[in-house]
Coordinates of C-alpha atoms in Angstrom, one line a residue:
X1 CA 53.1 199.8 96.1
X2 CA 52.2 199.1 99.9
X3 CA 55.0 199.5 102.4
X4 CA 56.1 196.7 103.9
X5 CA 55.3 197.5 107.5
X6 CA 51.7 198.2 106.1
X7 CA 51.6 195.3 104.2
X8 CA 52.4 193.2 106.9
X9 CA 49.4 194.9 108.8
X10 CA 47.6 194.2 106.0
X11 CA 48.6 190.3 106.0
X12 CA 48.1 189.4 110.0
X13 CA 44.5 190.8 109.9
X14 CA 43.7 188.3 107.5
X15 CA 45.9 185.4 109.6
X16 CA 43.9 186.6 113.1
X17 CA 40.8 186.6 111.8
X18 CA 41.9 182.9 110.5
X19 CA 43.0 182.8 113.9
X20 CA 39.7 183.3 115.3
X21 CA 37.4 181.2 113.1
X22 CA 39.8 178.0 114.6
X23 CA 39.1 179.7 118.0
X24 CA 35.7 179.4 117.5
X25 CA 35.6 176.4 115.8
X26 CA 37.4 175.1 118.6
X27 CA 35.0 176.0 121.3
X28 CA 32.1 175.0 119.3
X29 CA 33.5 171.5 120.0
X30 CA 33.8 171.6 123.6
X31 CA 31.0 172.8 124.2
X32 CA 28.1 172.3 121.2
X33 CA 29.6 170.0 118.5
X34 CA 27.4 166.7 118.6
X35 CA 29.9 163.6 119.2
X36 CA 29.2 162.6 115.3
X37 CA 30.6 165.7 114.0
X38 CA 34.6 164.8 116.0
X39 CA 35.7 163.4 112.5
X40 CA 34.7 166.1 110.3
X41 CA 35.6 169.0 112.8
X42 CA 39.0 167.6 113.2
X43 CA 39.6 167.8 108.9
X44 CA 38.2 170.8 109.0
X45 CA 40.6 172.5 111.8
X46 CA 43.8 171.1 110.5
X47 CA 43.3 171.8 107.1
X48 CA 43.2 175.6 108.3
X49 CA 45.9 175.4 111.1
X50 CA 47.8 174.0 107.4
X51 CA 46.6 177.2 106.0
X52 CA 47.1 179.5 108.2
X53 CA 50.9 177.8 108.5
X54 CA 51.2 178.2 104.8
X55 CA 50.4 182.0 104.7
X56 CA 52.6 182.6 107.9
X57 CA 55.8 180.7 106.1
X58 CA 55.4 182.0 103.2
X59 CA 58.8 183.4 101.6
X60 CA 57.7 186.6 100.9
X61 CA 57.1 187.4 104.4
X62 CA 60.4 186.7 105.4
X63 CA 61.2 189.6 103.3
X64 CA 58.5 191.9 104.2
X65 CA 60.0 191.6 107.8
X66 CA 63.5 192.3 107.2
X67 CA 62.6 195.5 105.2
X68 CA 60.0 196.5 108.0
X69 CA 63.2 196.0 110.1
X70 CA 65.4 198.3 108.7
X71 CA 63.2 200.8 108.7
X72 CA 62.0 200.4 111.8
X73 CA 62.8 203.8 113.2
X74 CA 60.3 205.5 111.1
X75 CA 57.5 203.4 113.2
X76 CA 55.7 204.6 116.3
X77 CA 56.4 202.6 119.7
X78 CA 53.2 200.2 119.2
X79 CA 54.3 199.6 115.4
X80 CA 57.7 198.7 116.5
X81 CA 56.1 196.1 119.3
X82 CA 53.9 195.1 116.8
X83 CA 56.4 194.0 114.1
X84 CA 58.8 192.2 117.3
X85 CA 55.3 190.5 117.7
X86 CA 55.3 189.4 114.1
X87 CA 58.6 188.2 113.6
X88 CA 58.3 186.0 116.7
X89 CA 55.0 184.4 115.6
X90 CA 56.8 184.3 111.7
X91 CA 59.6 182.3 114.0
X92 CA 57.8 179.4 115.2
X93 CA 55.8 179.1 112.3
X94 CA 58.8 178.7 110.0
X95 CA 60.6 176.4 112.7
X96 CA 57.7 173.4 111.5
X97 CA 56.5 172.0 108.0
X98 CA 52.9 171.6 107.1
X99 CA 52.9 168.0 107.7
X100 CA 53.7 168.4 110.9
X101 CA 51.4 171.4 112.2
X102 CA 48.3 169.1 110.5
X103 CA 49.5 165.6 112.4
X104 CA 49.7 167.7 115.3
X105 CA 46.3 169.4 115.0
X106 CA 44.6 165.7 113.9
X107 CA 46.0 164.2 117.0
X108 CA 45.4 166.4 119.6
X109 CA 41.6 167.1 118.2
X110 CA 41.4 162.6 117.9
X111 CA 43.0 162.8 121.4
X112 CA 40.6 165.4 122.8
X113 CA 37.3 163.3 121.8
X114 CA 38.9 159.6 123.2
X115 CA 39.9 161.6 126.4
X116 CA 35.9 162.5 126.8
X117 CA 34.9 159.6 127.0
X118 CA 38.1 158.2 129.1
X119 CA 37.8 160.3 131.8
X120 CA 34.1 159.6 133.0
X121 CA 35.1 155.6 132.3
X122 CA 38.4 155.8 133.9
X123 CA 39.9 154.1 131.0
X124 CA 43.5 155.2 130.7
X125 CA 44.3 152.7 128.8
X126 CA 42.3 154.0 125.9
X127 CA 43.7 157.5 126.7
X128 CA 47.0 156.4 126.8
X129 CA 46.9 154.8 123.2
X130 CA 45.4 158.0 122.3
X131 CA 47.9 160.0 123.5
X132 CA 51.2 158.7 122.5
X133 CA 51.1 159.8 119.1
X134 CA 50.2 163.7 120.7
X135 CA 53.2 163.5 122.3
X136 CA 55.3 161.7 120.1
X137 CA 54.1 165.1 117.6
X138 CA 55.0 167.2 120.7
X139 CA 58.7 166.2 120.7
X140 CA 59.0 166.3 117.2
X141 CA 57.7 170.1 117.7
X142 CA 59.7 170.7 120.6
X143 CA 63.4 169.6 118.8
X144 CA 62.6 171.8 115.8
X145 CA 61.5 174.9 117.8
X146 CA 64.6 174.6 119.7
X147 CA 66.9 174.0 116.8
X148 CA 65.4 177.0 115.5
X149 CA 65.8 178.9 119.0
X150 CA 68.8 177.2 120.1
X151 CA 66.7 176.6 123.2
X152 CA 66.0 173.9 125.3
X153 CA 63.4 171.8 123.7
X154 CA 60.6 172.8 127.3
X155 CA 61.6 176.4 126.6
X156 CA 60.6 175.9 123.1
X157 CA 57.2 175.0 124.2
X158 CA 56.9 177.2 127.0
X159 CA 57.4 180.2 124.4
X160 CA 54.1 179.5 122.8
X161 CA 52.3 180.4 126.1
X162 CA 55.1 182.8 127.9
X163 CA 57.0 184.6 125.6
X164 CA 60.7 184.6 126.4
X165 CA 59.6 182.1 129.6
X166 CA 62.5 179.5 130.6
X167 CA 61.7 176.1 132.7
X168 CA 65.3 177.6 134.5
X169 CA 63.1 181.0 135.4
X170 CA 60.4 178.7 136.4
X171 CA 62.6 176.5 138.6
X172 CA 63.9 179.7 140.7
X173 CA 60.7 181.0 141.9
X174 CA 59.2 177.0 142.2
X175 CA 62.0 176.5 145.1
X176 CA 61.6 179.8 146.6
X177 CA 58.0 178.6 147.2
X178 CA 59.2 175.1 147.9
X179 CA 60.5 176.3 150.7
X180 CA 58.0 178.5 151.8
X181 CA 54.6 176.2 151.6
X182 CA 54.9 173.2 153.5
X183 CA 55.6 175.4 156.6
X184 CA 53.2 177.9 155.7
X185 CA 50.3 175.2 155.4
X186 CA 51.1 173.8 158.7
X187 CA 50.6 177.0 160.4
X188 CA 47.2 177.6 158.2
X189 CA 45.8 173.9 159.0
X190 CA 46.9 174.5 162.5
X191 CA 45.0 177.8 163.2
X192 CA 41.9 176.3 160.9
X193 CA 41.8 173.7 163.5
X194 CA 41.2 176.2 166.4
X195 CA 38.4 177.2 164.8
X196 CA 34.6 176.7 163.9
X197 CA 34.9 174.1 161.1
X198 CA 32.4 174.9 158.2
X199 CA 29.1 174.2 157.9
X200 CA 28.2 172.2 155.0
X201 CA 25.5 174.3 152.6
X202 CA 22.3 172.2 152.1
X203 CA 21.5 171.0 148.3
X204 CA 21.2 170.2 146.0
X205 CA 21.5 172.8 143.8
X206 CA 19.6 172.9 140.5
X207 CA 21.5 173.5 137.6
X208 CA 19.7 177.0 136.7
X209 CA 19.8 178.4 139.6
X210 CA 23.6 178.2 139.6
X211 CA 24.0 179.4 135.6
X212 CA 21.7 182.7 137.5
X213 CA 24.3 183.5 140.0
X214 CA 26.8 183.2 137.5
X215 CA 25.3 185.2 135.2
X216 CA 24.7 187.9 137.7
X217 CA 28.0 187.4 139.3
X218 CA 29.7 188.1 135.6
X219 CA 27.6 191.0 135.1
X220 CA 28.6 193.0 138.6
X221 CA 32.6 192.2 137.7
X222 CA 32.0 194.3 134.2
X223 CA 31.4 190.7 131.5
X224 CA 29.7 192.3 128.3
X225 CA 26.7 189.7 127.2
X226 CA 26.7 191.7 124.1
X227 CA 30.1 190.2 123.4
X228 CA 30.4 186.8 124.8
X229 CA 28.4 183.9 126.7
X230 CA 28.2 181.4 129.4
X231 CA 28.2 177.3 128.0
X232 CA 29.0 174.2 129.8
X233 CA 32.1 171.8 128.4
X234 CA 33.4 168.8 130.3
X235 CA 36.5 171.1 131.4
X236 CA 36.3 174.8 132.0
X237 CA 37.7 177.5 129.4
X238 CA 37.2 180.5 127.7
X239 CA 37.9 180.7 123.9
X240 CA 36.1 182.3 120.9
X241 CA 37.7 185.8 120.1
X242 CA 38.5 189.1 122.0
X243 CA 34.7 190.4 120.8
X244 CA 32.7 187.3 121.1
X245 CA 34.2 185.8 123.9
X246 CA 33.1 182.2 124.9
X247 CA 33.2 180.9 128.4
X248 CA 31.9 177.5 129.9
X249 CA 32.1 175.7 133.1
X250 CA 30.3 172.5 134.4
X251 CA 28.1 172.2 137.2
X252 CA 27.2 169.6 140.2
X253 CA 24.1 169.5 142.0
X254 CA 25.2 168.6 145.2
X255 CA 28.1 171.8 144.8
X256 CA 27.8 175.0 143.3
X257 CA 30.8 176.5 144.6
X258 CA 33.0 175.0 142.3
X259 CA 30.8 175.6 139.1
X260 CA 30.8 179.1 140.3
X261 CA 34.2 179.5 141.3
X262 CA 35.0 178.0 137.8
X263 CA 33.1 180.9 136.1
X264 CA 34.7 183.7 138.4
X265 CA 38.2 182.5 137.1
X266 CA 36.7 182.3 133.4
X267 CA 35.3 185.7 133.9
X268 CA 38.8 186.9 134.6
X269 CA 40.2 185.4 131.5
X270 CA 37.3 186.9 129.6
X271 CA 37.6 190.3 131.1
X272 CA 41.4 190.6 129.4
X273 CA 40.0 189.6 126.0
X274 CA 37.4 191.6 126.1
X275 CA 39.7 194.5 127.2
X276 CA 42.7 194.7 124.9
X277 CA 42.6 198.0 122.6
X278 CA 40.3 197.6 119.6
X279 CA 42.7 199.7 117.9
X280 CA 45.3 196.6 117.6
X281 CA 42.4 194.6 116.3
X282 CA 43.8 191.8 114.3
X283 CA 47.6 192.8 115.2
X284 CA 49.9 190.5 117.1
X285 CA 50.9 193.3 119.5
X286 CA 47.1 193.8 120.1
X287 CA 47.0 190.0 121.4
X288 CA 47.1 189.2 125.1
X289 CA 50.7 189.0 126.3
X290 CA 51.1 185.1 127.3
X291 CA 49.4 182.9 129.9
X292 CA 51.2 184.0 132.9
X293 CA 49.4 187.4 132.3
X294 CA 46.5 185.5 131.3
X295 CA 46.4 183.4 134.2
X296 CA 47.1 186.3 136.5
X297 CA 43.8 187.7 135.6
X298 CA 41.7 184.9 136.0
X299 CA 43.4 184.3 139.3
X300 CA 43.1 187.7 140.4
X301 CA 39.5 187.8 139.9
X302 CA 39.2 184.1 141.4
X303 CA 41.7 183.9 144.1
X304 CA 42.4 187.3 145.0
X305 CA 39.0 188.8 144.7
X306 CA 36.1 186.3 144.8
X307 CA 37.6 184.7 147.6
X308 CA 38.2 187.7 149.8
X309 CA 35.9 189.6 153.0
X310 CA 34.6 192.1 150.3
X311 CA 33.5 189.9 147.8
X312 CA 31.6 187.4 149.9
X313 CA 30.3 190.6 151.9
X314 CA 28.3 191.7 148.7
X315 CA 27.9 187.8 147.5
X316 CA 26.7 185.9 150.2
X317 CA 22.9 187.8 150.1
X318 CA 22.8 187.2 146.5
X319 CA 23.4 183.5 146.4
X320 CA 21.2 183.2 149.9
X321 CA 18.3 185.0 147.5
X322 CA 18.9 182.8 144.7
X323 CA 19.5 179.7 146.2
X324 CA 16.6 180.2 148.9
X325 CA 19.3 179.9 151.1
X326 CA 18.4 179.6 155.4
X327 CA 20.4 179.3 158.3
X328 CA 23.8 179.8 160.3
X329 CA 25.4 178.2 156.8
X330 CA 24.2 180.8 154.7
X331 CA 25.6 183.2 156.9
X332 CA 28.4 185.3 155.5
X333 CA 31.3 183.9 158.1
X334 CA 30.3 180.3 157.3
X335 CA 30.6 181.2 153.5
X336 CA 34.5 182.7 154.1
X337 CA 35.4 179.9 155.8
X338 CA 33.9 177.5 153.2
X339 CA 35.6 179.4 150.5
X340 CA 39.3 180.1 152.2
X341 CA 39.5 176.2 153.7
X342 CA 42.9 174.9 153.1
X343 CA 42.7 171.2 152.4
X344 CA 45.2 169.0 150.1
X345 CA 42.8 167.3 147.6
X346 CA 43.1 165.4 144.3
X347 CA 41.4 168.2 141.8
X348 CA 43.2 171.1 140.5
X349 CA 40.6 173.3 139.6
X350 CA 39.1 172.9 143.2
X351 CA 42.2 173.6 145.0
X352 CA 42.6 176.2 147.4
X353 CA 45.0 179.0 147.2
X354 CA 47.7 177.4 149.5
X355 CA 47.7 174.2 148.2
X356 CA 47.1 174.5 144.1
X357 CA 50.8 175.2 143.6
X358 CA 51.9 172.0 144.2
X359 CA 49.3 170.5 141.7
X360 CA 51.4 172.5 139.3
X361 CA 54.5 171.7 140.2
X362 CA 53.8 168.0 140.2
X363 CA 52.0 168.5 136.5
X364 CA 55.2 170.4 134.8
X365 CA 58.0 167.7 137.0
X366 CA 55.7 165.0 135.3
X367 CA 55.2 166.7 131.2
X368 CA 59.5 167.8 131.6
X369 CA 59.7 164.2 132.3
X370 CA 57.8 162.8 129.4
X371 CA 58.9 165.2 126.4
X372 CA 62.5 164.1 127.9
X373 CA 61.6 160.7 127.2
X374 CA 62.7 159.9 131.0
X375 CA 58.7 159.0 131.9
X376 CA 57.0 156.6 129.7
X377 CA 52.9 157.5 128.8
X378 CA 52.1 153.8 130.8
X379 CA 54.0 154.2 133.6
X380 CA 52.3 157.9 133.9
X381 CA 49.5 156.8 136.9
X382 CA 52.1 155.8 139.2
X383 CA 54.1 158.5 138.8
X384 CA 51.1 160.4 139.5
X385 CA 50.1 159.0 142.2
X386 CA 53.6 159.0 144.3
X387 CA 53.7 162.7 143.5
X388 CA 50.6 163.3 144.6
X389 CA 51.5 161.2 147.7
X390 CA 54.8 163.7 148.3
X391 CA 53.4 166.9 147.8
X392 CA 49.9 166.9 148.9
X393 CA 49.8 163.6 151.0
X394 CA 46.9 162.0 149.4
X395 CA 46.1 158.9 147.8
X396 CA 44.5 158.7 144.1
X397 CA 41.9 156.5 144.2
X398 CA 41.3 156.4 140.4
X399 CA 42.4 157.9 137.1
X400 CA 39.4 160.2 136.6
X401 CA 40.9 161.6 139.7
X402 CA 44.4 161.9 138.7
X403 CA 46.0 161.9 136.1
X404 CA 43.0 162.1 133.5
X405 CA 41.7 165.1 135.2
X406 CA 42.9 167.7 133.0
X407 CA 42.7 168.6 129.0
X408 CA 45.7 170.0 128.6
X409 CA 47.9 166.9 127.5
X410 CA 45.1 165.5 126.0
X411 CA 45.1 168.6 123.5
X412 CA 48.9 168.4 123.5
X413 CA 49.2 171.7 125.7
X414 CA 52.8 170.8 127.2
X415 CA 54.0 174.0 129.1
X416 CA 50.9 175.7 129.6
X417 CA 50.7 174.6 133.5
X418 CA 53.4 176.1 135.3
X419 CA 51.7 179.3 133.8
X420 CA 49.3 179.0 136.4
X421 CA 51.3 179.3 139.5
X422 CA 52.9 182.0 137.8
X423 CA 50.1 183.8 137.3
X424 CA 49.2 183.2 140.4
X425 CA 52.3 185.2 141.6
X426 CA 51.7 187.8 139.3
X427 CA 48.0 188.1 140.5
X428 CA 49.1 189.0 143.8
X429 CA 50.9 191.8 142.5
X430 CA 49.1 193.2 140.6
X431 CA 45.8 193.1 142.9
X432 CA 47.9 194.8 146.0
X433 CA 49.5 197.9 143.5
X434 CA 45.7 198.8 142.2
X435 CA 44.7 198.5 146.1
X436 CA 47.3 200.7 146.8
X437 CA 46.9 202.7 143.7
X438 CA 42.8 203.6 144.6
X439 CA 41.1 203.3 147.6
X440 CA 37.7 203.4 146.5
X441 CA 39.0 199.8 144.8
X442 CA 37.6 197.3 148.5
X443 CA 35.0 199.5 149.3
X444 CA 33.5 199.2 145.9
X445 CA 33.9 195.3 145.9
X446 CA 32.1 195.0 149.1
X447 CA 29.1 197.0 147.5
X448 CA 28.9 195.0 144.1
X449 CA 30.7 197.8 142.3
X450 CA 33.7 196.5 140.3
X451 CA 34.1 199.5 138.1
X452 CA 37.6 200.9 139.9
X453 CA 39.0 197.6 140.1
X454 CA 38.1 197.4 136.2
X455 CA 39.5 200.5 135.5
X456 CA 43.3 200.1 137.3
X457 CA 43.3 196.6 135.2
X458 CA 42.4 198.0 131.6
X459 CA 44.8 200.7 132.3
X460 CA 47.7 198.5 133.5
X461 CA 47.1 195.2 131.9
X462 CA 44.9 194.6 129.2
X463 CA 45.1 197.6 127.4
X464 CA 48.8 197.0 127.1
X465 CA 48.0 193.7 125.3
X466 CA 51.5 192.6 124.2
X467 CA 53.2 196.0 124.4
X468 CA 55.5 195.2 127.1
X469 CA 57.0 191.9 128.2
X470 CA 55.9 190.5 131.2
X471 CA 58.3 191.5 133.7
X472 CA 58.2 195.1 132.3
X473 CA 55.0 195.1 132.6
X474 CA 55.1 194.0 135.9
X475 CA 57.7 196.7 136.6
X476 CA 55.8 199.4 134.8
X477 CA 52.3 198.4 137.3
X478 CA 53.6 197.1 140.3
X479 CA 57.3 198.8 140.6
X480 CA 59.0 195.1 140.5
X481 CA 59.9 191.8 138.0
X482 CA 57.7 188.5 138.9
X483 CA 58.0 187.6 142.0
X484 CA 57.2 185.3 145.0
X485 CA 57.3 188.2 147.7
X486 CA 53.7 189.3 147.2
X487 CA 51.8 186.0 146.6
X488 CA 53.2 185.0 149.8
X489 CA 52.4 188.0 152.1
X490 CA 48.8 187.9 150.9
X491 CA 48.9 184.0 151.7
X492 CA 50.2 185.3 155.5
X493 CA 47.4 188.0 155.8
X494 CA 44.7 186.0 154.4
X495 CA 45.3 183.1 156.8
X496 CA 47.6 183.5 159.3
X497 CA 45.8 187.1 160.8

C-alpha cells in the first residue's frame, strides 16, 4: 500500500487538475463564452465544485492527514510545508457541506451575469436582487468556517485569500495609513500645483495599437506567450493555471493608459504564476502563498516599476512609435507627470497609488458591514456615496462608477479587497529590497532589461510558493514583516522629492 503522505500527494494532483479545469472555465466565461451559454456554464462549474468538495472531504483523507502528520519527522521541509497546506485546504472544505458549495457557486455565476448587464445600464436594482442570495450564502459560509476555525466570520473569509490574515492586523495597518495619507496627499497636491499640468495625449488610440503596446511590454517584462495569452473582459483579471496563464484587460479608444496599466498589473500576477516551482506543481505548497503576495507582484510591476522614471525612460519611445505620437505631450517629462498625477477619483483600478488605499478601505468597511448584517444591500449606494465623499472628497454620479464598478462582490469574493493595499505595502518592501540587493535592477529597467528584477523575484518570491507564511517570506526577503514604512518612504520619494 502507498504510504500516507505519498497517497496525499497523489490525491492532490487530481484535485489540482480539477481546480485547473474550473479556472479555465471561469476565464472562458468572462472572456469568450457567448451570453447564451451562461446557464449551462453555471451548471458545469457548480457540478465540478461539488465534485472537488466531495473529493476533498472524503473521510479517508482526514485519516491520511493524521497518519502523515504522525510521521512528519521523516518528511523533507517542503513536504512538511505541503502537509500543512493540505491540512488547511481540508479544514476549509470540511467546514462546508456540498449543498452550500453548490448553491454558492450557482448564485455567484448567476450574479456575475446580471452584473455584466447591470453595470453599463446603471441598474442597481437588478444587481441587488441577484446579489442578495450571494451575500446570504456568503454569510452561511463565513459562519460555518468561523465555527470550525474558532475565529470571527470575516476572518474566516479572509483566510481564503490570505492564510492567517485577520481584521485586527488589517485595522492596525490601515489606521497607520489613515494617519499618514491625508497630510501626505495635501503636500503632494500642493507640490503638483506648482508644476506644469500634464498635457493630454491626443487620441483616438485604436484598440489594435493598444494591444500591440501591451503585448510588447508583456514580452519585455518576461511573460512567456507559450504559457499564456492576453484577451478582453468586462473587468481585468488573471485566470487559468500556472502553466497556462490567461490575463485580460479592457480598452477605451479615448485613453490608452488605463488599458495599458491594466495589462501591466495583470502581467505582474502572471509572472508570479509562471514562476512557481514546477517541481511542486499539483501540490498546495506549489501554489501562490495568498493574495497579499499575489497583489504585491501586480502592484510591484504596475505601481513601483511601471510608473517610475526608469521604466518610462524605456517605454516612452516605444509608445511614441506604436501610437505615432509627436510633440511635447509625448515627451518623457509629460508622460511622467501623467503617470504620477495625484488626483482623487471614482474608479479604483484607475486610481493613483496615493489615493488607492482609500478605495480599498471603503470597500473593506462596507463588506464587513454587509457581512455582519449592519448594512442592507439596498442601502449600499448611499453608504458608498457617503464613504467616497468622506475619504476622497468626490461625489458619485451613478452606480456604474460607484458600487457596481468591481466584479468581486458579484462573484462572492468578500474578504479579498484588503489584500490590494496590503499587497501595495509588500510591493514597496520587496522592490526596495530588490534594488538594494542588485544594483543592476534600476539601470536594467531603463534599458528594457527586466531580467535582473525578475531573477530576484523568482528567487525570493515566486520560487518560494507556499513554503513560508507571508510574514516569514517578507522577513527572509526584506528583513522585516509586513509594515507601512517602505510604502510611506516610497510615496515621499516619488511625490515630494
